[in-house]
Each structure stands twice: as C-alpha cells, then as structure tokens.
Amino acid sequence: MNEISVELPIGIFNGENRYRRCVIRPMTGGTQKKLASKQVRSDAVKLLNTLLMDCVVSIDGFPRVTNGVISDLFIGDRDFLALEIRKISRGDKLTTVITCPHCNEKLTMTSDLSADIKINQLDGLEYTVIDGVPQFTIADPDSDFNAVFTFPNGVDQANAMRYIMKNPVEGTYALMYNCLISWNGKDPKDLTLAIFDELPIQQADFVLDEFQRMLPGPDFEIPAECPMCGGDLRLSLASSDFLFRLRE
C-alpha cells in the first residue's frame, strides 16, 4: 500500500519540540470491517480512534503508535488525519444528498475534499506554549472577562460525548471546561461546569464563538448554492461521517 507523509495542523508539543510529521496509509477491507462493527460505528470517538490506529503508521517523536498516543492527539489533528486517510483511500470527491431549506428540493451535491475544505493551521492563530501546553486566551472587550484554554484532544472529546448525547449545548460546555486552564484568574479545579450557565447569554455566545474560531483543523462547513433556487447552502460534514459515503 502507498504510504504518504502529512503535517499536522497543530502537532504534538514536548518541551521546546513540536512534532507534526505523520505517515499514513489507505484504508483496507479490514479497516472497513472494523469500522462497520456496531460497537464501533455507534460511537464517533471510538470510530475515529479505530480508523487512526489502523491507518496511522508513525508519528514523529514517538517510537510507536498506541491508543494513548492517538487519544492524546488534538481534535483538529485527528480530524485532519481522518480527512487525509479518506482522500488517499477513496479519492477527493464526495457525493452527498441534502434537502434545500429554501425550496425543499432534494439535491445531490459533489464536493472536492481537497479544494472545498479549508485546513486552519495553528500558526495562523495567537497562542503561547507554557510547559509544553499550547494555550490561547479569550478576553471579552466589553468586560473584564478573561479565560485561558488549551486545545481539546481525543480524551476531552470522549469525556464530553456523554453530555453531547443528551444535550449538545451542555456537551459543548463540557468540552470547553475540559480544556480550561484559568477562568478570570481562577483555577478550574475550584470551579464546576456551572460557570457557563452563569454567563449572560451574549457573553456565553461570545465565548463559544471565540473558542470555535480558535480551533485549528479542517473546516467541515462547505458553502454551496442551490442549483434550483439559488439559495445559500452549507454542507456540514464530520470526520466520522464521510468514511462510508459513496466510493467515487
């Protein structure tokens, strides 16, 4: 099988070193069999872990690829690897069927995974690295609110999933809480998830929008236009969503 080398949008920090190079290989029939297991396919995080364990050959800075290494990768890097594995396995074209919200027409849309999906790089964002942990600050210009976060990884994602299945907003708050380093100067160990409930709604929206804006990795929201009515569309993909789609 043809293996290729890719560079992670975030990478792995170890002291002053940052490792970004990974070698990946295409999916096989055996990979598809593992992913199609009901136990795996019903859990988006487990699905991604299974894919990456099967198709990531090596990661710079590590003697071998383990479940722990895969889980510790930042979400943006995990999504990026899933996207690149899909591209070398089944090509760049992805066909999806959606319903236009404006004219209610059923549409078959074809996307180019290389041309249409933007990869947001860490180097394009304002961040610092302290004790090997990359982190960023969200400060509300209209108040003295200030919070410092690191980027979410696979462990944070798995912990947040138990909330997301019941309530997507609470799940998002849980993911952010898992990444919290300081909240208005306070240690998150002294706080609870309720800090997000206590924010005024406009401030809560601001923090959420800024958190999402600061996340490197693939942007799976693809703008499009309805060919029937000309209305604006947004195709929403997910790294665990396009692995089983049409094989172009």
PDB file of C-alpha atoms in Angstrom:
ATOM      1  CA  MET A   1       0.000   0.000   0.000  1.00  0.00           C
ATOM      2  CA  ASN A   2       1.155   3.525  -0.755  1.00  0.00           C
ATOM      3  CA  GLU A   3       2.057   5.415   2.399  1.00  0.00           C
ATOM      4  CA  ILE A   4       2.262   9.210   2.439  1.00  0.00           C
ATOM      5  CA  SER A   5       3.672  11.783   4.849  1.00  0.00           C
ATOM      6  CA  VAL A   6       1.500  14.647   6.123  1.00  0.00           C
ATOM      7  CA  GLU A   7       1.996  17.544   8.541  1.00  0.00           C
ATOM      8  CA  LEU A   8      -0.472  18.036  11.388  1.00  0.00           C
ATOM      9  CA  PRO A   9      -2.086  21.495  11.672  1.00  0.00           C
ATOM     10  CA  ILE A  10      -1.326  21.591  15.422  1.00  0.00           C
ATOM     11  CA  GLY A  11       1.146  18.857  16.261  1.00  0.00           C
ATOM     12  CA  ILE A  12       2.487  17.400  19.465  1.00  0.00           C
ATOM     13  CA  PHE A  13       4.415  19.552  21.916  1.00  0.00           C
ATOM     14  CA  ASN A  14       7.147  18.083  24.094  1.00  0.00           C
ATOM     15  CA  GLY A  15       9.169  20.707  25.910  1.00  0.00           C
ATOM     16  CA  GLU A  16      10.536  23.034  23.248  1.00  0.00           C
ATOM     17  CA  ASN A  17       9.927  20.493  20.475  1.00  0.00           C
ATOM     18  CA  ARG A  18       6.883  20.379  18.220  1.00  0.00           C
ATOM     19  CA  TYR A  19       6.267  17.229  16.182  1.00  0.00           C
ATOM     20  CA  ARG A  20       3.993  17.452  13.149  1.00  0.00           C
ATOM     21  CA  ARG A  21       5.033  14.782  10.663  1.00  0.00           C
ATOM     22  CA  CYS A  22       2.875  11.647  10.393  1.00  0.00           C
ATOM     23  CA  VAL A  23       2.898   8.761   7.945  1.00  0.00           C
ATOM     24  CA  ILE A  24      -0.491   7.352   6.969  1.00  0.00           C
ATOM     25  CA  ARG A  25      -1.712   4.536   4.727  1.00  0.00           C
ATOM     26  CA  PRO A  26      -5.035   3.934   2.939  1.00  0.00           C
ATOM     27  CA  MET A  27      -7.916   2.026   4.459  1.00  0.00           C
ATOM     28  CA  THR A  28      -8.258  -1.667   3.600  1.00  0.00           C
ATOM     29  CA  GLY A  29     -11.164  -4.069   3.561  1.00  0.00           C
ATOM     30  CA  GLY A  30     -10.099  -4.999   7.070  1.00  0.00           C
ATOM     31  CA  THR A  31     -10.321  -1.367   8.157  1.00  0.00           C
ATOM     32  CA  GLN A  32     -13.832  -1.095   6.756  1.00  0.00           C
ATOM     33  CA  LYS A  33     -14.819  -4.268   8.597  1.00  0.00           C
ATOM     34  CA  LYS A  34     -13.598  -2.839  11.908  1.00  0.00           C
ATOM     35  CA  LEU A  35     -15.364   0.484  11.321  1.00  0.00           C
ATOM     36  CA  ALA A  36     -18.635  -1.227  10.366  1.00  0.00           C
ATOM     37  CA  SER A  37     -18.831  -3.026  13.713  1.00  0.00           C
ATOM     38  CA  LYS A  38     -21.961  -1.839  15.532  1.00  0.00           C
ATOM     39  CA  GLN A  39     -19.996  -1.242  18.719  1.00  0.00           C
ATOM     40  CA  VAL A  40     -17.524   0.990  16.882  1.00  0.00           C
ATOM     41  CA  ARG A  41     -19.797   2.731  14.402  1.00  0.00           C
ATOM     42  CA  SER A  42     -22.264   3.820  17.096  1.00  0.00           C
ATOM     43  CA  ASP A  43     -19.530   5.803  18.898  1.00  0.00           C
ATOM     44  CA  ALA A  44     -17.980   8.663  16.872  1.00  0.00           C
ATOM     45  CA  VAL A  45     -14.887   8.885  19.077  1.00  0.00           C
ATOM     46  CA  LYS A  46     -14.302   5.127  19.032  1.00  0.00           C
ATOM     47  CA  LEU A  47     -14.827   5.139  15.251  1.00  0.00           C
ATOM     48  CA  LEU A  48     -12.120   7.746  14.804  1.00  0.00           C
ATOM     49  CA  ASN A  49      -9.750   6.003  17.218  1.00  0.00           C
ATOM     50  CA  THR A  50     -10.195   2.721  15.306  1.00  0.00           C
ATOM     51  CA  LEU A  51      -9.548   4.391  11.941  1.00  0.00           C
ATOM     52  CA  LEU A  52      -6.416   6.162  13.148  1.00  0.00           C
ATOM     53  CA  MET A  53      -4.987   3.102  14.912  1.00  0.00           C
ATOM     54  CA  ASP A  54      -5.405   1.159  11.673  1.00  0.00           C
ATOM     55  CA  CYS A  55      -4.071   3.759   9.226  1.00  0.00           C
ATOM     56  CA  VAL A  56      -1.533   5.923  11.069  1.00  0.00           C
ATOM     57  CA  VAL A  57       1.835   4.245  10.528  1.00  0.00           C
ATOM     58  CA  SER A  58       4.063   6.587  12.514  1.00  0.00           C
ATOM     59  CA  ILE A  59       4.131   9.928  14.328  1.00  0.00           C
ATOM     60  CA  ASP A  60       7.359  11.839  14.797  1.00  0.00           C
ATOM     61  CA  GLY A  61       8.507  11.903  18.400  1.00  0.00           C
ATOM     62  CA  PHE A  62       7.018   8.508  19.289  1.00  0.00           C
ATOM     63  CA  PRO A  63       8.634   5.076  18.872  1.00  0.00           C
ATOM     64  CA  ARG A  64       5.252   3.548  18.019  1.00  0.00           C
ATOM     65  CA  VAL A  65       1.607   4.477  17.597  1.00  0.00           C
ATOM     66  CA  THR A  66      -0.523   3.429  20.572  1.00  0.00           C
ATOM     67  CA  ASN A  67      -4.117   4.027  21.649  1.00  0.00           C
ATOM     68  CA  GLY A  68      -2.815   6.538  24.175  1.00  0.00           C
ATOM     69  CA  VAL A  69      -0.914   8.494  21.534  1.00  0.00           C
ATOM     70  CA  ILE A  70      -3.980   8.565  19.257  1.00  0.00           C
ATOM     71  CA  SER A  71      -6.280   9.700  22.094  1.00  0.00           C
ATOM     72  CA  ASP A  72      -3.872  12.460  23.101  1.00  0.00           C
ATOM     73  CA  LEU A  73      -3.863  13.988  19.612  1.00  0.00           C
ATOM     74  CA  PHE A  74      -5.746  17.266  19.393  1.00  0.00           C
ATOM     75  CA  ILE A  75      -9.180  17.048  17.752  1.00  0.00           C
ATOM     76  CA  GLY A  76      -8.078  19.235  14.835  1.00  0.00           C
ATOM     77  CA  ASP A  77      -5.198  16.852  14.131  1.00  0.00           C
ATOM     78  CA  ARG A  78      -7.443  13.784  14.462  1.00  0.00           C
ATOM     79  CA  ASP A  79      -9.974  15.247  12.016  1.00  0.00           C
ATOM     80  CA  PHE A  80      -7.181  16.223   9.632  1.00  0.00           C
ATOM     81  CA  LEU A  81      -5.739  12.698   9.643  1.00  0.00           C
ATOM     82  CA  ALA A  82      -9.195  11.193   9.042  1.00  0.00           C
ATOM     83  CA  LEU A  83      -9.690  13.550   6.087  1.00  0.00           C
ATOM     84  CA  GLU A  84      -6.296  12.707   4.565  1.00  0.00           C
ATOM     85  CA  ILE A  85      -6.856   8.966   5.054  1.00  0.00           C
ATOM     86  CA  ARG A  86     -10.232   9.222   3.325  1.00  0.00           C
ATOM     87  CA  LYS A  87      -8.683  11.119   0.396  1.00  0.00           C
ATOM     88  CA  ILE A  88      -5.919   8.571  -0.219  1.00  0.00           C
ATOM     89  CA  SER A  89      -8.373   5.707   0.248  1.00  0.00           C
ATOM     90  CA  ARG A  90     -11.353   6.796  -1.864  1.00  0.00           C
ATOM     91  CA  GLY A  91     -10.297   9.963  -3.636  1.00  0.00           C
ATOM     92  CA  ASP A  92     -11.146  13.640  -3.263  1.00  0.00           C
ATOM     93  CA  LYS A  93     -14.746  13.512  -4.490  1.00  0.00           C
ATOM     94  CA  LEU A  94     -17.597  13.134  -2.016  1.00  0.00           C
ATOM     95  CA  THR A  95     -21.248  12.937  -3.036  1.00  0.00           C
ATOM     96  CA  THR A  96     -23.952  13.844  -0.516  1.00  0.00           C
ATOM     97  CA  VAL A  97     -27.737  14.102  -0.755  1.00  0.00           C
ATOM     98  CA  ILE A  98     -29.354  17.041   1.041  1.00  0.00           C
ATOM     99  CA  THR A  99     -32.663  18.911   1.019  1.00  0.00           C
ATOM    100  CA  CYS A 100     -32.534  22.627   0.242  1.00  0.00           C
ATOM    101  CA  PRO A 101     -34.065  24.538   3.199  1.00  0.00           C
ATOM    102  CA  HIS A 102     -35.261  27.277   0.838  1.00  0.00           C
ATOM    103  CA  CYS A 103     -37.095  25.382  -1.923  1.00  0.00           C
ATOM    104  CA  ASN A 104     -37.313  21.905  -0.323  1.00  0.00           C
ATOM    105  CA  GLU A 105     -35.737  20.248  -3.372  1.00  0.00           C
ATOM    106  CA  LYS A 106     -33.721  17.082  -2.844  1.00  0.00           C
ATOM    107  CA  LEU A 107     -30.207  17.714  -4.170  1.00  0.00           C
ATOM    108  CA  THR A 108     -27.200  15.553  -4.975  1.00  0.00           C
ATOM    109  CA  MET A 109     -24.085  17.590  -4.285  1.00  0.00           C
ATOM    110  CA  THR A 110     -20.486  16.681  -5.100  1.00  0.00           C
ATOM    111  CA  SER A 111     -17.651  18.212  -3.072  1.00  0.00           C
ATOM    112  CA  ASP A 112     -13.914  18.200  -3.646  1.00  0.00           C
ATOM    113  CA  LEU A 113     -12.341  17.331  -0.292  1.00  0.00           C
ATOM    114  CA  SER A 114      -9.032  18.982  -1.249  1.00  0.00           C
ATOM    115  CA  ALA A 115     -10.408  22.166  -2.793  1.00  0.00           C
ATOM    116  CA  ASP A 116     -13.520  22.758  -0.688  1.00  0.00           C
ATOM    117  CA  ILE A 117     -12.296  22.007   2.842  1.00  0.00           C
ATOM    118  CA  LYS A 118     -10.049  24.648   4.353  1.00  0.00           C
ATOM    119  CA  ILE A 119      -7.404  23.483   6.830  1.00  0.00           C
ATOM    120  CA  ASN A 120      -6.970  26.043   9.608  1.00  0.00           C
ATOM    121  CA  GLN A 121      -3.370  25.991  10.841  1.00  0.00           C
ATOM    122  CA  LEU A 122      -2.226  26.647  14.394  1.00  0.00           C
ATOM    123  CA  ASP A 123       0.431  29.025  13.089  1.00  0.00           C
ATOM    124  CA  GLY A 124      -2.305  31.379  11.884  1.00  0.00           C
ATOM    125  CA  LEU A 125      -3.632  31.866  15.432  1.00  0.00           C
ATOM    126  CA  GLU A 126      -2.451  33.740  18.523  1.00  0.00           C
ATOM    127  CA  TYR A 127      -1.254  31.191  21.054  1.00  0.00           C
ATOM    128  CA  THR A 128       1.505  30.536  23.551  1.00  0.00           C
ATOM    129  CA  VAL A 129       3.160  27.344  24.777  1.00  0.00           C
ATOM    130  CA  ILE A 130       3.739  27.014  28.524  1.00  0.00           C
ATOM    131  CA  ASP A 131       5.287  23.852  29.947  1.00  0.00           C
ATOM    132  CA  GLY A 132       4.632  22.089  26.657  1.00  0.00           C
ATOM    133  CA  VAL A 133       0.920  23.015  26.608  1.00  0.00           C
ATOM    134  CA  PRO A 134      -0.326  25.237  23.755  1.00  0.00           C
ATOM    135  CA  GLN A 135      -2.934  27.672  25.011  1.00  0.00           C
ATOM    136  CA  PHE A 136      -4.964  30.683  23.955  1.00  0.00           C
ATOM    137  CA  THR A 137      -6.839  33.478  25.691  1.00  0.00           C
ATOM    138  CA  ILE A 138     -10.412  34.610  25.210  1.00  0.00           C
ATOM    139  CA  ALA A 139     -10.987  38.139  26.518  1.00  0.00           C
ATOM    140  CA  ASP A 140     -14.304  39.980  26.253  1.00  0.00           C
ATOM    141  CA  PRO A 141     -13.585  43.532  25.026  1.00  0.00           C
ATOM    142  CA  ASP A 142     -16.783  44.794  26.686  1.00  0.00           C
ATOM    143  CA  SER A 143     -15.957  43.478  30.172  1.00  0.00           C
ATOM    144  CA  ASP A 144     -13.080  42.259  32.323  1.00  0.00           C
ATOM    145  CA  PHE A 145     -13.845  38.619  31.470  1.00  0.00           C
ATOM    146  CA  ASN A 146     -10.752  36.547  30.677  1.00  0.00           C
ATOM    147  CA  ALA A 147     -10.328  32.792  30.181  1.00  0.00           C
ATOM    148  CA  VAL A 148      -7.385  30.673  29.076  1.00  0.00           C
ATOM    149  CA  PHE A 149      -7.911  27.376  27.254  1.00  0.00           C
ATOM    150  CA  THR A 150      -5.815  24.663  25.682  1.00  0.00           C
ATOM    151  CA  PHE A 151      -6.968  22.808  22.584  1.00  0.00           C
ATOM    152  CA  PRO A 152      -9.272  19.772  23.044  1.00  0.00           C
ATOM    153  CA  ASN A 153      -7.890  16.293  22.389  1.00  0.00           C
ATOM    154  CA  GLY A 154      -9.455  12.877  21.899  1.00  0.00           C
ATOM    155  CA  VAL A 155      -9.740  12.277  25.651  1.00  0.00           C
ATOM    156  CA  ASP A 156     -11.607  15.571  26.112  1.00  0.00           C
ATOM    157  CA  GLN A 157     -13.873  14.648  23.204  1.00  0.00           C
ATOM    158  CA  ALA A 158     -14.686  11.243  24.689  1.00  0.00           C
ATOM    159  CA  ASN A 159     -15.457  12.773  28.100  1.00  0.00           C
ATOM    160  CA  ALA A 160     -17.771  15.357  26.518  1.00  0.00           C
ATOM    161  CA  MET A 161     -19.670  12.758  24.450  1.00  0.00           C
ATOM    162  CA  ARG A 162     -21.685  11.531  27.433  1.00  0.00           C
ATOM    163  CA  TYR A 163     -23.107  15.045  27.721  1.00  0.00           C
ATOM    164  CA  ILE A 164     -23.471  15.650  23.976  1.00  0.00           C
ATOM    165  CA  MET A 165     -25.709  12.605  23.528  1.00  0.00           C
ATOM    166  CA  LYS A 166     -28.205  14.122  25.977  1.00  0.00           C
ATOM    167  CA  ASN A 167     -27.741  17.833  25.378  1.00  0.00           C
ATOM    168  CA  PRO A 168     -25.436  19.259  22.663  1.00  0.00           C
ATOM    169  CA  VAL A 169     -25.066  22.638  24.404  1.00  0.00           C
ATOM    170  CA  GLU A 170     -24.074  21.027  27.689  1.00  0.00           C
ATOM    171  CA  GLY A 171     -21.718  18.783  25.728  1.00  0.00           C
ATOM    172  CA  THR A 172     -20.018  21.819  24.198  1.00  0.00           C
ATOM    173  CA  TYR A 173     -19.700  23.404  27.646  1.00  0.00           C
ATOM    174  CA  ALA A 174     -18.197  20.159  28.960  1.00  0.00           C
ATOM    175  CA  LEU A 175     -15.638  20.099  26.141  1.00  0.00           C
ATOM    176  CA  MET A 176     -14.646  23.693  26.888  1.00  0.00           C
ATOM    177  CA  TYR A 177     -14.461  23.007  30.625  1.00  0.00           C
ATOM    178  CA  ASN A 178     -12.125  20.072  29.979  1.00  0.00           C
ATOM    179  CA  CYS A 179      -9.796  22.485  28.144  1.00  0.00           C
ATOM    180  CA  LEU A 180      -9.950  25.258  30.729  1.00  0.00           C
ATOM    181  CA  ILE A 181      -6.668  26.477  32.247  1.00  0.00           C
ATOM    182  CA  SER A 182      -7.937  29.578  34.044  1.00  0.00           C
ATOM    183  CA  TRP A 183     -11.263  31.414  34.356  1.00  0.00           C
ATOM    184  CA  ASN A 184     -10.969  35.052  35.387  1.00  0.00           C
ATOM    185  CA  GLY A 185      -7.733  34.100  37.119  1.00  0.00           C
ATOM    186  CA  LYS A 186      -9.273  31.157  38.976  1.00  0.00           C
ATOM    187  CA  ASP A 187      -8.057  27.568  38.804  1.00  0.00           C
ATOM    188  CA  PRO A 188     -10.720  25.337  37.130  1.00  0.00           C
ATOM    189  CA  LYS A 189     -10.195  22.794  39.924  1.00  0.00           C
ATOM    190  CA  ASP A 190     -12.062  25.241  42.147  1.00  0.00           C
ATOM    191  CA  LEU A 191     -14.917  25.608  39.640  1.00  0.00           C
ATOM    192  CA  THR A 192     -17.663  23.469  38.110  1.00  0.00           C
ATOM    193  CA  LEU A 193     -19.375  23.192  34.757  1.00  0.00           C
ATOM    194  CA  ALA A 194     -21.973  25.658  36.081  1.00  0.00           C
ATOM    195  CA  ILE A 195     -19.665  28.590  35.252  1.00  0.00           C
ATOM    196  CA  PHE A 196     -21.056  28.547  31.724  1.00  0.00           C
ATOM    197  CA  ASP A 197     -24.662  28.537  32.977  1.00  0.00           C
ATOM    198  CA  GLU A 198     -23.975  31.719  34.943  1.00  0.00           C
ATOM    199  CA  LEU A 199     -22.750  33.729  31.946  1.00  0.00           C
ATOM    200  CA  PRO A 200     -25.122  36.271  30.361  1.00  0.00           C
ATOM    201  CA  ILE A 201     -26.307  34.816  27.058  1.00  0.00           C
ATOM    202  CA  GLN A 202     -24.416  37.325  24.893  1.00  0.00           C
ATOM    203  CA  GLN A 203     -21.193  36.595  26.759  1.00  0.00           C
ATOM    204  CA  ALA A 204     -21.816  32.853  26.550  1.00  0.00           C
ATOM    205  CA  ASP A 205     -22.271  33.167  22.777  1.00  0.00           C
ATOM    206  CA  PHE A 206     -19.082  35.237  22.524  1.00  0.00           C
ATOM    207  CA  VAL A 207     -17.001  32.701  24.460  1.00  0.00           C
ATOM    208  CA  LEU A 208     -18.375  29.796  22.424  1.00  0.00           C
ATOM    209  CA  ASP A 209     -17.800  31.578  19.091  1.00  0.00           C
ATOM    210  CA  GLU A 210     -14.240  32.549  20.043  1.00  0.00           C
ATOM    211  CA  PHE A 211     -13.455  29.036  21.282  1.00  0.00           C
ATOM    212  CA  GLN A 212     -14.624  27.519  17.996  1.00  0.00           C
ATOM    213  CA  ARG A 213     -12.789  30.192  15.966  1.00  0.00           C
ATOM    214  CA  MET A 214      -9.532  29.312  17.712  1.00  0.00           C
ATOM    215  CA  LEU A 215      -9.676  25.600  16.895  1.00  0.00           C
ATOM    216  CA  PRO A 216      -7.237  24.551  14.147  1.00  0.00           C
ATOM    217  CA  GLY A 217      -8.009  21.710  11.751  1.00  0.00           C
ATOM    218  CA  PRO A 218     -10.392  21.093   8.843  1.00  0.00           C
ATOM    219  CA  ASP A 219     -13.417  23.332   8.414  1.00  0.00           C
ATOM    220  CA  PHE A 220     -16.119  20.830   7.504  1.00  0.00           C
ATOM    221  CA  GLU A 221     -18.696  23.563   6.767  1.00  0.00           C
ATOM    222  CA  ILE A 222     -18.702  23.867   2.963  1.00  0.00           C
ATOM    223  CA  PRO A 223     -20.602  26.818   1.424  1.00  0.00           C
ATOM    224  CA  ALA A 224     -22.669  25.991  -1.656  1.00  0.00           C
ATOM    225  CA  GLU A 225     -25.550  27.296  -3.760  1.00  0.00           C
ATOM    226  CA  CYS A 226     -28.783  25.527  -4.579  1.00  0.00           C
ATOM    227  CA  PRO A 227     -28.876  24.938  -8.356  1.00  0.00           C
ATOM    228  CA  MET A 228     -32.695  25.072  -8.305  1.00  0.00           C
ATOM    229  CA  CYS A 229     -33.437  28.298  -6.412  1.00  0.00           C
ATOM    230  CA  GLY A 230     -30.031  29.911  -5.933  1.00  0.00           C
ATOM    231  CA  GLY A 231     -30.341  29.876  -2.149  1.00  0.00           C
ATOM    232  CA  ASP A 232     -27.245  29.710   0.034  1.00  0.00           C
ATOM    233  CA  LEU A 233     -26.402  26.289   1.465  1.00  0.00           C
ATOM    234  CA  ARG A 234     -23.863  24.968   3.902  1.00  0.00           C
ATOM    235  CA  LEU A 235     -22.837  21.337   3.676  1.00  0.00           C
ATOM    236  CA  SER A 236     -21.896  20.107   7.136  1.00  0.00           C
ATOM    237  CA  LEU A 237     -19.576  17.110   7.270  1.00  0.00           C
ATOM    238  CA  ALA A 238     -17.830  15.368  10.138  1.00  0.00           C
ATOM    239  CA  SER A 239     -14.691  13.279  10.243  1.00  0.00           C
ATOM    240  CA  SER A 240     -16.749  10.257  11.312  1.00  0.00           C
ATOM    241  CA  ASP A 241     -19.395  10.943   8.651  1.00  0.00           C
ATOM    242  CA  PHE A 242     -17.674  10.679   5.272  1.00  0.00           C
ATOM    243  CA  LEU A 243     -15.891   7.347   5.691  1.00  0.00           C
ATOM    244  CA  PHE A 244     -18.833   5.274   4.469  1.00  0.00           C
ATOM    245  CA  ARG A 245     -20.144   7.576   1.731  1.00  0.00           C
ATOM    246  CA  LEU A 246     -20.186   6.817  -1.979  1.00  0.00           C
ATOM    247  CA  ARG A 247     -16.974   5.351  -3.363  1.00  0.00           C
ATOM    248  CA  GLU A 248     -16.059   7.580  -6.293  1.00  0.00           C
TER     249      GLU A 248
END
